[in-house]
Amino acid sequence: MSWEQKLNKYISIISKELEKHLDITYAKNDKLIKAMKYSIMAGGKRLRPILAIASYEIFDTNIEKVLPYACAIEMIHTYSLIHDDLPAMDDDVYRRGKLTNHIVFGEGVAILAGDGLLNYAFEIMINETLKHKNMRPYIDSMNVIAKASGINGMIGGQVVDIESNNQDMDAETLDYIHLNKTAALIIAPLKVGAIIAGADENQINDMEHIGRSLGLAFQIRDDILDIIGDKSKLGKDIGSDEDQSKFTYPSLYGMEKSINKVKDLTYQAQKRLEPYGEKAKFLYELTEYLIGREI
């Protein structure tokens, strides 16, 4: 099976699993469920759950164990996108080639759809954790996800990002934003995959370092695509960072240095993966894909 075939296989598995989790009906809350499904089933790269599976497969083969946690991470990521698109934040009209949630369902329902996905993610993880006699790895995984998506992770990074608009920014603050707002939810699935698969402390630490490098590289590539990307491929408006006077790697360092930074960070991630050999081949090739992605 080629790398691309394996990638598409994982995307299909994750999408079917997400659809299964959201096959729920509440007569009084039909609009809420539709809004949740609208964003979670809108496509996207499914990068974060794929990272959880790819990390897990380095250490074990039964991916069924990690799937609920991988899907939960995607729900948390999607909730963050719904809220990120709101007028109070980035005020975006398109996401993944479709109108944003608040444009279709209204701001109130969009906020609650995001809240619904966040809470449902933890409900899924708790229900899955209770099935296991040895709950320790699963509890540890939930803790990793909670921290990554909370005040010392994604939410904390988002607040600093908002407060930095139209202000001078140094490299340290920009790294803080990228490491927390974006990289935290890339580090988390890599750690979770390793934890649930039974990896040792050094191996989990490797996954964390890989996630840190990969997360920063991913966000810098995002900054680059916001300038040179193709809207039809990205599925969202470009130039929004400049419109909102946001500091990014290209605005701080220039395009050439930003491109080189992505390459350097990707190389760092790949060096950490090399000792894992053939078992890490898919994840290694995924880093190659991310460095040149156009979406």
PDB file of C-alpha atoms in Angstrom:
ATOM      1  CA  MET A   1       0.000   0.000   0.000  1.00  0.00           C
ATOM      2  CA  SER A   2       1.402   3.387  -1.011  1.00  0.00           C
ATOM      3  CA  TRP A   3       1.689   6.274   1.433  1.00  0.00           C
ATOM      4  CA  GLU A   4      -1.176   8.110  -0.275  1.00  0.00           C
ATOM      5  CA  GLN A   5      -3.403   5.019  -0.181  1.00  0.00           C
ATOM      6  CA  LYS A   6      -2.688   4.605   3.516  1.00  0.00           C
ATOM      7  CA  LEU A   7      -3.438   8.294   4.135  1.00  0.00           C
ATOM      8  CA  ASN A   8      -6.787   8.014   2.349  1.00  0.00           C
ATOM      9  CA  LYS A   9      -7.543   4.815   4.270  1.00  0.00           C
ATOM     10  CA  TYR A  10      -6.969   6.606   7.573  1.00  0.00           C
ATOM     11  CA  ILE A  11      -9.071   9.591   6.484  1.00  0.00           C
ATOM     12  CA  SER A  12     -11.906   7.213   5.569  1.00  0.00           C
ATOM     13  CA  ILE A  13     -11.674   5.320   8.891  1.00  0.00           C
ATOM     14  CA  ILE A  14     -11.697   8.547  10.902  1.00  0.00           C
ATOM     15  CA  SER A  15     -14.564  10.103   8.929  1.00  0.00           C
ATOM     16  CA  LYS A  16     -16.709   6.972   9.334  1.00  0.00           C
ATOM     17  CA  GLU A  17     -15.937   6.848  13.052  1.00  0.00           C
ATOM     18  CA  LEU A  18     -16.863  10.524  13.473  1.00  0.00           C
ATOM     19  CA  GLU A  19     -20.086   9.978  11.537  1.00  0.00           C
ATOM     20  CA  LYS A  20     -20.924   7.051  13.809  1.00  0.00           C
ATOM     21  CA  HIS A  21     -20.343   9.129  16.946  1.00  0.00           C
ATOM     22  CA  LEU A  22     -22.583  11.896  15.614  1.00  0.00           C
ATOM     23  CA  ASP A  23     -25.387   9.578  14.536  1.00  0.00           C
ATOM     24  CA  ILE A  24     -27.498  10.938  17.389  1.00  0.00           C
ATOM     25  CA  THR A  25     -30.975  12.440  17.471  1.00  0.00           C
ATOM     26  CA  TYR A  26     -32.400  14.856  19.997  1.00  0.00           C
ATOM     27  CA  ALA A  27     -35.818  16.117  18.907  1.00  0.00           C
ATOM     28  CA  LYS A  28     -35.471  19.366  20.827  1.00  0.00           C
ATOM     29  CA  ASN A  29     -31.896  19.983  19.697  1.00  0.00           C
ATOM     30  CA  ASP A  30     -32.032  19.010  16.032  1.00  0.00           C
ATOM     31  CA  LYS A  31     -30.490  22.293  14.877  1.00  0.00           C
ATOM     32  CA  LEU A  32     -27.596  21.918  17.318  1.00  0.00           C
ATOM     33  CA  ILE A  33     -26.760  18.409  16.060  1.00  0.00           C
ATOM     34  CA  LYS A  34     -26.963  19.613  12.449  1.00  0.00           C
ATOM     35  CA  ALA A  35     -24.576  22.463  13.257  1.00  0.00           C
ATOM     36  CA  MET A  36     -22.120  20.077  14.940  1.00  0.00           C
ATOM     37  CA  LYS A  37     -22.265  17.676  11.979  1.00  0.00           C
ATOM     38  CA  TYR A  38     -21.967  20.533   9.474  1.00  0.00           C
ATOM     39  CA  SER A  39     -18.485  21.455  10.664  1.00  0.00           C
ATOM     40  CA  ILE A  40     -17.134  18.066  11.733  1.00  0.00           C
ATOM     41  CA  MET A  41     -18.156  16.407   8.441  1.00  0.00           C
ATOM     42  CA  ALA A  42     -17.004  19.310   6.238  1.00  0.00           C
ATOM     43  CA  GLY A  43     -13.838  17.438   5.306  1.00  0.00           C
ATOM     44  CA  GLY A  44     -10.467  18.830   6.234  1.00  0.00           C
ATOM     45  CA  LYS A  45      -7.098  17.118   6.435  1.00  0.00           C
ATOM     46  CA  ARG A  46      -7.915  15.040   9.561  1.00  0.00           C
ATOM     47  CA  LEU A  47      -4.266  15.660  10.436  1.00  0.00           C
ATOM     48  CA  ARG A  48      -4.585  15.411  14.211  1.00  0.00           C
ATOM     49  CA  PRO A  49      -6.379  12.043  14.395  1.00  0.00           C
ATOM     50  CA  ILE A  50      -4.049  10.718  11.693  1.00  0.00           C
ATOM     51  CA  LEU A  51      -1.076  11.721  13.852  1.00  0.00           C
ATOM     52  CA  ALA A  52      -2.559   9.765  16.772  1.00  0.00           C
ATOM     53  CA  ILE A  53      -2.930   6.652  14.610  1.00  0.00           C
ATOM     54  CA  ALA A  54       0.513   7.072  13.017  1.00  0.00           C
ATOM     55  CA  SER A  55       2.154   7.395  16.434  1.00  0.00           C
ATOM     56  CA  TYR A  56       0.203   4.420  17.811  1.00  0.00           C
ATOM     57  CA  GLU A  57       1.245   2.192  14.887  1.00  0.00           C
ATOM     58  CA  ILE A  58       4.927   2.733  15.648  1.00  0.00           C
ATOM     59  CA  PHE A  59       4.420   0.798  18.895  1.00  0.00           C
ATOM     60  CA  ASP A  60       1.356  -1.435  18.306  1.00  0.00           C
ATOM     61  CA  THR A  61      -1.030  -2.506  15.545  1.00  0.00           C
ATOM     62  CA  ASN A  62      -4.557  -2.505  17.021  1.00  0.00           C
ATOM     63  CA  ILE A  63      -5.619   1.049  16.130  1.00  0.00           C
ATOM     64  CA  GLU A  64      -9.147   0.457  17.479  1.00  0.00           C
ATOM     65  CA  LYS A  65      -7.802   1.351  20.934  1.00  0.00           C
ATOM     66  CA  VAL A  66      -6.752   4.845  19.896  1.00  0.00           C
ATOM     67  CA  LEU A  67      -9.632   5.712  17.535  1.00  0.00           C
ATOM     68  CA  PRO A  68     -12.038   7.197  20.139  1.00  0.00           C
ATOM     69  CA  TYR A  69      -9.293   9.516  21.397  1.00  0.00           C
ATOM     70  CA  ALA A  70      -8.232  10.419  17.858  1.00  0.00           C
ATOM     71  CA  CYS A  71     -11.839  11.342  17.025  1.00  0.00           C
ATOM     72  CA  ALA A  72     -12.155  13.327  20.253  1.00  0.00           C
ATOM     73  CA  ILE A  73      -9.111  15.397  19.286  1.00  0.00           C
ATOM     74  CA  GLU A  74     -10.679  16.129  15.889  1.00  0.00           C
ATOM     75  CA  MET A  75     -13.892  17.253  17.615  1.00  0.00           C
ATOM     76  CA  ILE A  76     -11.921  19.576  19.882  1.00  0.00           C
ATOM     77  CA  HIS A  77     -10.008  20.946  16.898  1.00  0.00           C
ATOM     78  CA  THR A  78     -13.260  21.523  14.993  1.00  0.00           C
ATOM     79  CA  TYR A  79     -14.881  23.285  17.955  1.00  0.00           C
ATOM     80  CA  SER A  80     -11.882  25.631  18.025  1.00  0.00           C
ATOM     81  CA  LEU A  81     -12.325  26.397  14.313  1.00  0.00           C
ATOM     82  CA  ILE A  82     -16.031  27.194  14.758  1.00  0.00           C
ATOM     83  CA  HIS A  83     -15.195  29.647  17.532  1.00  0.00           C
ATOM     84  CA  ASP A  84     -12.140  30.992  15.684  1.00  0.00           C
ATOM     85  CA  ASP A  85     -14.333  31.944  12.711  1.00  0.00           C
ATOM     86  CA  LEU A  86     -16.782  33.985  14.820  1.00  0.00           C
ATOM     87  CA  PRO A  87     -17.040  37.778  14.351  1.00  0.00           C
ATOM     88  CA  ALA A  88     -15.543  38.280  17.827  1.00  0.00           C
ATOM     89  CA  MET A  89     -12.398  36.424  16.703  1.00  0.00           C
ATOM     90  CA  ASP A  90     -11.285  36.156  13.045  1.00  0.00           C
ATOM     91  CA  ASP A  91     -14.692  36.919  11.477  1.00  0.00           C
ATOM     92  CA  ASP A  92     -14.204  34.461   8.604  1.00  0.00           C
ATOM     93  CA  VAL A  93     -16.845  33.602   6.021  1.00  0.00           C
ATOM     94  CA  TYR A  94     -15.388  30.388   4.554  1.00  0.00           C
ATOM     95  CA  ARG A  95     -13.860  27.290   6.128  1.00  0.00           C
ATOM     96  CA  ARG A  96     -12.962  24.077   4.279  1.00  0.00           C
ATOM     97  CA  GLY A  97     -14.602  25.462   1.143  1.00  0.00           C
ATOM     98  CA  LYS A  98     -17.972  26.008   2.840  1.00  0.00           C
ATOM     99  CA  LEU A  99     -19.659  28.902   4.586  1.00  0.00           C
ATOM    100  CA  THR A 100     -18.592  29.080   8.220  1.00  0.00           C
ATOM    101  CA  ASN A 101     -20.877  27.696  10.900  1.00  0.00           C
ATOM    102  CA  HIS A 102     -22.118  31.028  12.240  1.00  0.00           C
ATOM    103  CA  ILE A 103     -23.012  32.231   8.734  1.00  0.00           C
ATOM    104  CA  VAL A 104     -25.237  29.165   8.219  1.00  0.00           C
ATOM    105  CA  PHE A 105     -26.684  28.649  11.715  1.00  0.00           C
ATOM    106  CA  GLY A 106     -26.240  32.008  13.427  1.00  0.00           C
ATOM    107  CA  GLU A 107     -23.719  33.041  16.063  1.00  0.00           C
ATOM    108  CA  GLY A 108     -25.593  31.630  19.055  1.00  0.00           C
ATOM    109  CA  VAL A 109     -25.998  28.130  17.626  1.00  0.00           C
ATOM    110  CA  ALA A 110     -22.413  28.177  16.303  1.00  0.00           C
ATOM    111  CA  ILE A 111     -21.054  28.945  19.773  1.00  0.00           C
ATOM    112  CA  LEU A 112     -23.159  26.140  21.257  1.00  0.00           C
ATOM    113  CA  ALA A 113     -22.186  23.723  18.452  1.00  0.00           C
ATOM    114  CA  GLY A 114     -18.550  24.332  19.363  1.00  0.00           C
ATOM    115  CA  ASP A 115     -19.348  23.834  23.044  1.00  0.00           C
ATOM    116  CA  GLY A 116     -21.244  20.671  22.138  1.00  0.00           C
ATOM    117  CA  LEU A 117     -18.284  19.189  20.248  1.00  0.00           C
ATOM    118  CA  LEU A 118     -15.876  19.991  23.084  1.00  0.00           C
ATOM    119  CA  ASN A 119     -18.046  18.385  25.752  1.00  0.00           C
ATOM    120  CA  TYR A 120     -19.018  15.423  23.577  1.00  0.00           C
ATOM    121  CA  ALA A 121     -15.326  14.740  22.921  1.00  0.00           C
ATOM    122  CA  PHE A 122     -14.729  14.214  26.632  1.00  0.00           C
ATOM    123  CA  GLU A 123     -17.914  12.160  26.989  1.00  0.00           C
ATOM    124  CA  ILE A 124     -16.628   9.802  24.279  1.00  0.00           C
ATOM    125  CA  MET A 125     -13.209   9.499  25.917  1.00  0.00           C
ATOM    126  CA  ILE A 126     -14.609   8.903  29.403  1.00  0.00           C
ATOM    127  CA  ASN A 127     -17.018   6.224  28.152  1.00  0.00           C
ATOM    128  CA  GLU A 128     -14.159   4.489  26.323  1.00  0.00           C
ATOM    129  CA  THR A 129     -11.794   4.737  29.301  1.00  0.00           C
ATOM    130  CA  LEU A 130     -14.316   3.062  31.614  1.00  0.00           C
ATOM    131  CA  LYS A 131     -14.265  -0.039  29.387  1.00  0.00           C
ATOM    132  CA  HIS A 132     -10.646  -0.817  30.257  1.00  0.00           C
ATOM    133  CA  LYS A 133      -9.456  -2.703  33.315  1.00  0.00           C
ATOM    134  CA  ASN A 134      -6.179  -0.769  33.286  1.00  0.00           C
ATOM    135  CA  MET A 135      -7.437   2.786  32.867  1.00  0.00           C
ATOM    136  CA  ARG A 136      -4.110   4.527  33.573  1.00  0.00           C
ATOM    137  CA  PRO A 137      -2.946   5.058  29.948  1.00  0.00           C
ATOM    138  CA  TYR A 138      -6.388   6.298  28.939  1.00  0.00           C
ATOM    139  CA  ILE A 139      -6.679   8.695  31.889  1.00  0.00           C
ATOM    140  CA  ASP A 140      -3.173   9.978  31.106  1.00  0.00           C
ATOM    141  CA  SER A 141      -4.245  10.493  27.492  1.00  0.00           C
ATOM    142  CA  MET A 142      -7.312  12.498  28.503  1.00  0.00           C
ATOM    143  CA  ASN A 143      -5.100  14.621  30.729  1.00  0.00           C
ATOM    144  CA  VAL A 144      -2.733  15.319  27.819  1.00  0.00           C
ATOM    145  CA  ILE A 145      -5.674  16.325  25.605  1.00  0.00           C
ATOM    146  CA  ALA A 146      -7.275  18.500  28.299  1.00  0.00           C
ATOM    147  CA  LYS A 147      -4.028  20.388  28.917  1.00  0.00           C
ATOM    148  CA  ALA A 148      -3.305  20.811  25.206  1.00  0.00           C
ATOM    149  CA  SER A 149      -6.736  22.278  24.498  1.00  0.00           C
ATOM    150  CA  GLY A 150      -7.003  24.401  27.658  1.00  0.00           C
ATOM    151  CA  ILE A 151      -5.615  27.527  29.283  1.00  0.00           C
ATOM    152  CA  ASN A 152      -2.017  26.294  29.083  1.00  0.00           C
ATOM    153  CA  GLY A 153      -2.426  25.206  25.478  1.00  0.00           C
ATOM    154  CA  MET A 154      -4.708  26.132  22.604  1.00  0.00           C
ATOM    155  CA  ILE A 155      -6.976  28.558  24.482  1.00  0.00           C
ATOM    156  CA  GLY A 156      -4.032  30.298  26.141  1.00  0.00           C
ATOM    157  CA  GLY A 157      -2.332  30.740  22.779  1.00  0.00           C
ATOM    158  CA  GLN A 158      -5.519  32.088  21.219  1.00  0.00           C
ATOM    159  CA  VAL A 159      -5.880  34.748  23.932  1.00  0.00           C
ATOM    160  CA  VAL A 160      -2.313  35.999  23.428  1.00  0.00           C
ATOM    161  CA  ASP A 161      -2.932  35.988  19.658  1.00  0.00           C
ATOM    162  CA  ILE A 162      -6.055  38.152  20.031  1.00  0.00           C
ATOM    163  CA  GLU A 163      -4.363  40.570  22.415  1.00  0.00           C
ATOM    164  CA  SER A 164      -1.351  40.933  20.107  1.00  0.00           C
ATOM    165  CA  ASN A 165      -3.309  42.273  17.123  1.00  0.00           C
ATOM    166  CA  ASN A 166      -2.067  45.703  15.992  1.00  0.00           C
ATOM    167  CA  GLN A 167       0.795  45.545  18.502  1.00  0.00           C
ATOM    168  CA  ASP A 168       4.533  45.089  18.150  1.00  0.00           C
ATOM    169  CA  MET A 169       5.570  41.519  18.807  1.00  0.00           C
ATOM    170  CA  ASP A 170       8.871  39.791  19.453  1.00  0.00           C
ATOM    171  CA  ALA A 171       9.946  36.336  18.327  1.00  0.00           C
ATOM    172  CA  GLU A 172       9.400  34.831  21.781  1.00  0.00           C
ATOM    173  CA  THR A 173       5.730  35.887  21.860  1.00  0.00           C
ATOM    174  CA  LEU A 174       5.152  34.640  18.321  1.00  0.00           C
ATOM    175  CA  ASP A 175       6.648  31.257  19.229  1.00  0.00           C
ATOM    176  CA  TYR A 176       4.442  31.133  22.343  1.00  0.00           C
ATOM    177  CA  ILE A 177       1.321  31.718  20.230  1.00  0.00           C
ATOM    178  CA  HIS A 178       2.273  29.103  17.637  1.00  0.00           C
ATOM    179  CA  LEU A 179       3.382  26.511  20.190  1.00  0.00           C
ATOM    180  CA  ASN A 180       0.170  26.831  22.173  1.00  0.00           C
ATOM    181  CA  LYS A 181      -2.524  27.797  19.681  1.00  0.00           C
ATOM    182  CA  THR A 182      -1.421  25.287  17.019  1.00  0.00           C
ATOM    183  CA  ALA A 183       1.393  22.962  18.077  1.00  0.00           C
ATOM    184  CA  ALA A 184      -0.260  21.891  21.358  1.00  0.00           C
ATOM    185  CA  LEU A 185      -2.950  19.970  19.452  1.00  0.00           C
ATOM    186  CA  ILE A 186      -0.316  18.415  17.196  1.00  0.00           C
ATOM    187  CA  ILE A 187       1.903  17.336  20.089  1.00  0.00           C
ATOM    188  CA  ALA A 188      -1.094  15.845  21.943  1.00  0.00           C
ATOM    189  CA  PRO A 189      -2.176  13.210  19.377  1.00  0.00           C
ATOM    190  CA  LEU A 190       1.408  12.043  18.912  1.00  0.00           C
ATOM    191  CA  LYS A 191       1.799  11.605  22.674  1.00  0.00           C
ATOM    192  CA  VAL A 192      -1.633  10.000  23.060  1.00  0.00           C
ATOM    193  CA  GLY A 193      -0.930   7.443  20.332  1.00  0.00           C
ATOM    194  CA  ALA A 194       2.303   6.466  22.064  1.00  0.00           C
ATOM    195  CA  ILE A 195       0.778   6.380  25.570  1.00  0.00           C
ATOM    196  CA  ILE A 196      -2.156   4.153  24.592  1.00  0.00           C
ATOM    197  CA  ALA A 197       0.162   1.841  22.620  1.00  0.00           C
ATOM    198  CA  GLY A 198       2.273   1.303  25.741  1.00  0.00           C
ATOM    199  CA  ALA A 199       5.400   3.243  24.730  1.00  0.00           C
ATOM    200  CA  ASP A 200       7.993   4.000  27.392  1.00  0.00           C
ATOM    201  CA  GLU A 201       8.802   7.456  28.772  1.00  0.00           C
ATOM    202  CA  ASN A 202      11.686   8.107  26.355  1.00  0.00           C
ATOM    203  CA  GLN A 203       9.549   7.139  23.371  1.00  0.00           C
ATOM    204  CA  ILE A 204       6.701   9.392  24.531  1.00  0.00           C
ATOM    205  CA  ASN A 205       9.256  12.177  24.950  1.00  0.00           C
ATOM    206  CA  ASP A 206      10.399  11.612  21.359  1.00  0.00           C
ATOM    207  CA  MET A 207       6.817  11.985  20.145  1.00  0.00           C
ATOM    208  CA  GLU A 208       6.502  15.238  22.098  1.00  0.00           C
ATOM    209  CA  HIS A 209       9.645  16.675  20.492  1.00  0.00           C
ATOM    210  CA  ILE A 210       8.491  15.556  17.047  1.00  0.00           C
ATOM    211  CA  GLY A 211       5.118  17.206  17.653  1.00  0.00           C
ATOM    212  CA  ARG A 212       6.738  20.446  18.763  1.00  0.00           C
ATOM    213  CA  SER A 213       8.847  20.687  15.594  1.00  0.00           C
ATOM    214  CA  LEU A 214       6.001  19.550  13.370  1.00  0.00           C
ATOM    215  CA  GLY A 215       3.482  21.888  15.013  1.00  0.00           C
ATOM    216  CA  LEU A 216       5.664  24.950  14.542  1.00  0.00           C
ATOM    217  CA  ALA A 217       6.461  23.965  10.950  1.00  0.00           C
ATOM    218  CA  PHE A 218       2.754  23.442  10.254  1.00  0.00           C
ATOM    219  CA  GLN A 219       1.801  26.897  11.556  1.00  0.00           C
ATOM    220  CA  ILE A 220       4.620  28.676   9.718  1.00  0.00           C
ATOM    221  CA  ARG A 221       3.510  26.929   6.519  1.00  0.00           C
ATOM    222  CA  ASP A 222      -0.015  28.187   7.289  1.00  0.00           C
ATOM    223  CA  ASP A 223       1.363  31.729   7.606  1.00  0.00           C
ATOM    224  CA  ILE A 224       3.091  31.327   4.244  1.00  0.00           C
ATOM    225  CA  LEU A 225      -0.052  29.965   2.560  1.00  0.00           C
ATOM    226  CA  ASP A 226      -2.053  32.928   3.864  1.00  0.00           C
ATOM    227  CA  ILE A 227       0.130  35.039   1.569  1.00  0.00           C
ATOM    228  CA  ILE A 228       0.835  32.827  -1.453  1.00  0.00           C
ATOM    229  CA  GLY A 229      -1.890  30.173  -1.175  1.00  0.00           C
ATOM    230  CA  ASP A 230      -4.714  29.456  -3.591  1.00  0.00           C
ATOM    231  CA  LYS A 231      -8.136  30.162  -2.055  1.00  0.00           C
ATOM    232  CA  SER A 232      -9.762  27.447  -4.196  1.00  0.00           C
ATOM    233  CA  LYS A 233      -7.356  24.855  -2.767  1.00  0.00           C
ATOM    234  CA  LEU A 234      -7.289  26.162   0.798  1.00  0.00           C
ATOM    235  CA  GLY A 235     -11.072  26.411   1.046  1.00  0.00           C
ATOM    236  CA  LYS A 236     -10.839  29.701   2.951  1.00  0.00           C
ATOM    237  CA  ASP A 237      -9.976  33.329   2.330  1.00  0.00           C
ATOM    238  CA  ILE A 238      -6.312  34.297   2.104  1.00  0.00           C
ATOM    239  CA  GLY A 239      -4.721  37.504   3.331  1.00  0.00           C
ATOM    240  CA  SER A 240      -6.694  37.497   6.580  1.00  0.00           C
ATOM    241  CA  ASP A 241      -3.537  37.766   8.715  1.00  0.00           C
ATOM    242  CA  GLU A 242      -2.513  40.985   6.984  1.00  0.00           C
ATOM    243  CA  ASP A 243      -6.080  42.343   7.093  1.00  0.00           C
ATOM    244  CA  GLN A 244      -6.117  41.881  10.871  1.00  0.00           C
ATOM    245  CA  SER A 245      -2.560  43.221  11.304  1.00  0.00           C
ATOM    246  CA  LYS A 246      -1.436  39.885  12.747  1.00  0.00           C
ATOM    247  CA  PHE A 247       2.243  39.188  13.267  1.00  0.00           C
ATOM    248  CA  THR A 248       3.376  36.018  11.517  1.00  0.00           C
ATOM    249  CA  TYR A 249       6.698  34.410  10.658  1.00  0.00           C
ATOM    250  CA  PRO A 250       6.750  35.959   7.160  1.00  0.00           C
ATOM    251  CA  SER A 251       5.930  39.421   8.534  1.00  0.00           C
ATOM    252  CA  LEU A 252       8.635  39.119  11.208  1.00  0.00           C
ATOM    253  CA  TYR A 253      11.372  37.242   9.330  1.00  0.00           C
ATOM    254  CA  GLY A 254      10.457  37.479   5.650  1.00  0.00           C
ATOM    255  CA  MET A 255       9.381  34.748   3.245  1.00  0.00           C
ATOM    256  CA  GLU A 256      12.778  33.139   2.569  1.00  0.00           C
ATOM    257  CA  LYS A 257      13.669  32.706   6.250  1.00  0.00           C
ATOM    258  CA  SER A 258      10.172  31.374   6.962  1.00  0.00           C
ATOM    259  CA  ILE A 259      10.458  28.735   4.232  1.00  0.00           C
ATOM    260  CA  ASN A 260      13.889  27.711   5.545  1.00  0.00           C
ATOM    261  CA  LYS A 261      12.508  27.529   9.095  1.00  0.00           C
ATOM    262  CA  VAL A 262       9.830  25.065   7.944  1.00  0.00           C
ATOM    263  CA  LYS A 263      12.550  22.918   6.353  1.00  0.00           C
ATOM    264  CA  ASP A 264      14.751  23.036   9.469  1.00  0.00           C
ATOM    265  CA  LEU A 265      11.896  22.093  11.806  1.00  0.00           C
ATOM    266  CA  THR A 266      10.815  19.259   9.515  1.00  0.00           C
ATOM    267  CA  TYR A 267      14.396  17.956   9.459  1.00  0.00           C
ATOM    268  CA  GLN A 268      14.458  18.001  13.282  1.00  0.00           C
ATOM    269  CA  ALA A 269      11.255  15.939  13.407  1.00  0.00           C
ATOM    270  CA  GLN A 270      12.591  13.467  10.860  1.00  0.00           C
ATOM    271  CA  LYS A 271      15.885  12.978  12.735  1.00  0.00           C
ATOM    272  CA  ARG A 272      13.875  11.986  15.825  1.00  0.00           C
ATOM    273  CA  LEU A 273      11.911   9.479  13.743  1.00  0.00           C
ATOM    274  CA  GLU A 274      14.889   7.785  12.080  1.00  0.00           C
ATOM    275  CA  PRO A 275      15.665   5.341  14.944  1.00  0.00           C
ATOM    276  CA  TYR A 276      12.132   3.916  14.645  1.00  0.00           C
ATOM    277  CA  GLY A 277      12.853   2.705  11.119  1.00  0.00           C
ATOM    278  CA  GLU A 278      10.174   1.118   8.962  1.00  0.00           C
ATOM    279  CA  LYS A 279       7.492   1.399  11.660  1.00  0.00           C
ATOM    280  CA  ALA A 280       7.701   5.189  11.440  1.00  0.00           C
ATOM    281  CA  LYS A 281       7.772   5.319   7.631  1.00  0.00           C
ATOM    282  CA  PHE A 282       4.219   6.629   7.285  1.00  0.00           C
ATOM    283  CA  LEU A 283       4.771   9.394   9.847  1.00  0.00           C
ATOM    284  CA  TYR A 284       8.120  10.271   8.252  1.00  0.00           C
ATOM    285  CA  GLU A 285       6.496  10.642   4.837  1.00  0.00           C
ATOM    286  CA  LEU A 286       3.668  12.648   6.397  1.00  0.00           C
ATOM    287  CA  THR A 287       6.230  15.233   7.528  1.00  0.00           C
ATOM    288  CA  GLU A 288       7.447  15.433   3.909  1.00  0.00           C
ATOM    289  CA  TYR A 289       3.888  16.036   2.729  1.00  0.00           C
ATOM    290  CA  LEU A 290       3.286  18.794   5.286  1.00  0.00           C
ATOM    291  CA  ILE A 291       6.387  20.767   4.290  1.00  0.00           C
ATOM    292  CA  GLY A 292       5.079  21.280   0.757  1.00  0.00           C
ATOM    293  CA  ARG A 293       1.334  21.213   1.313  1.00  0.00           C
ATOM    294  CA  GLU A 294      -0.932  23.668  -0.505  1.00  0.00           C
ATOM    295  CA  ILE A 295      -3.959  23.118   1.752  1.00  0.00           C
TER     296      ILE A 295
END
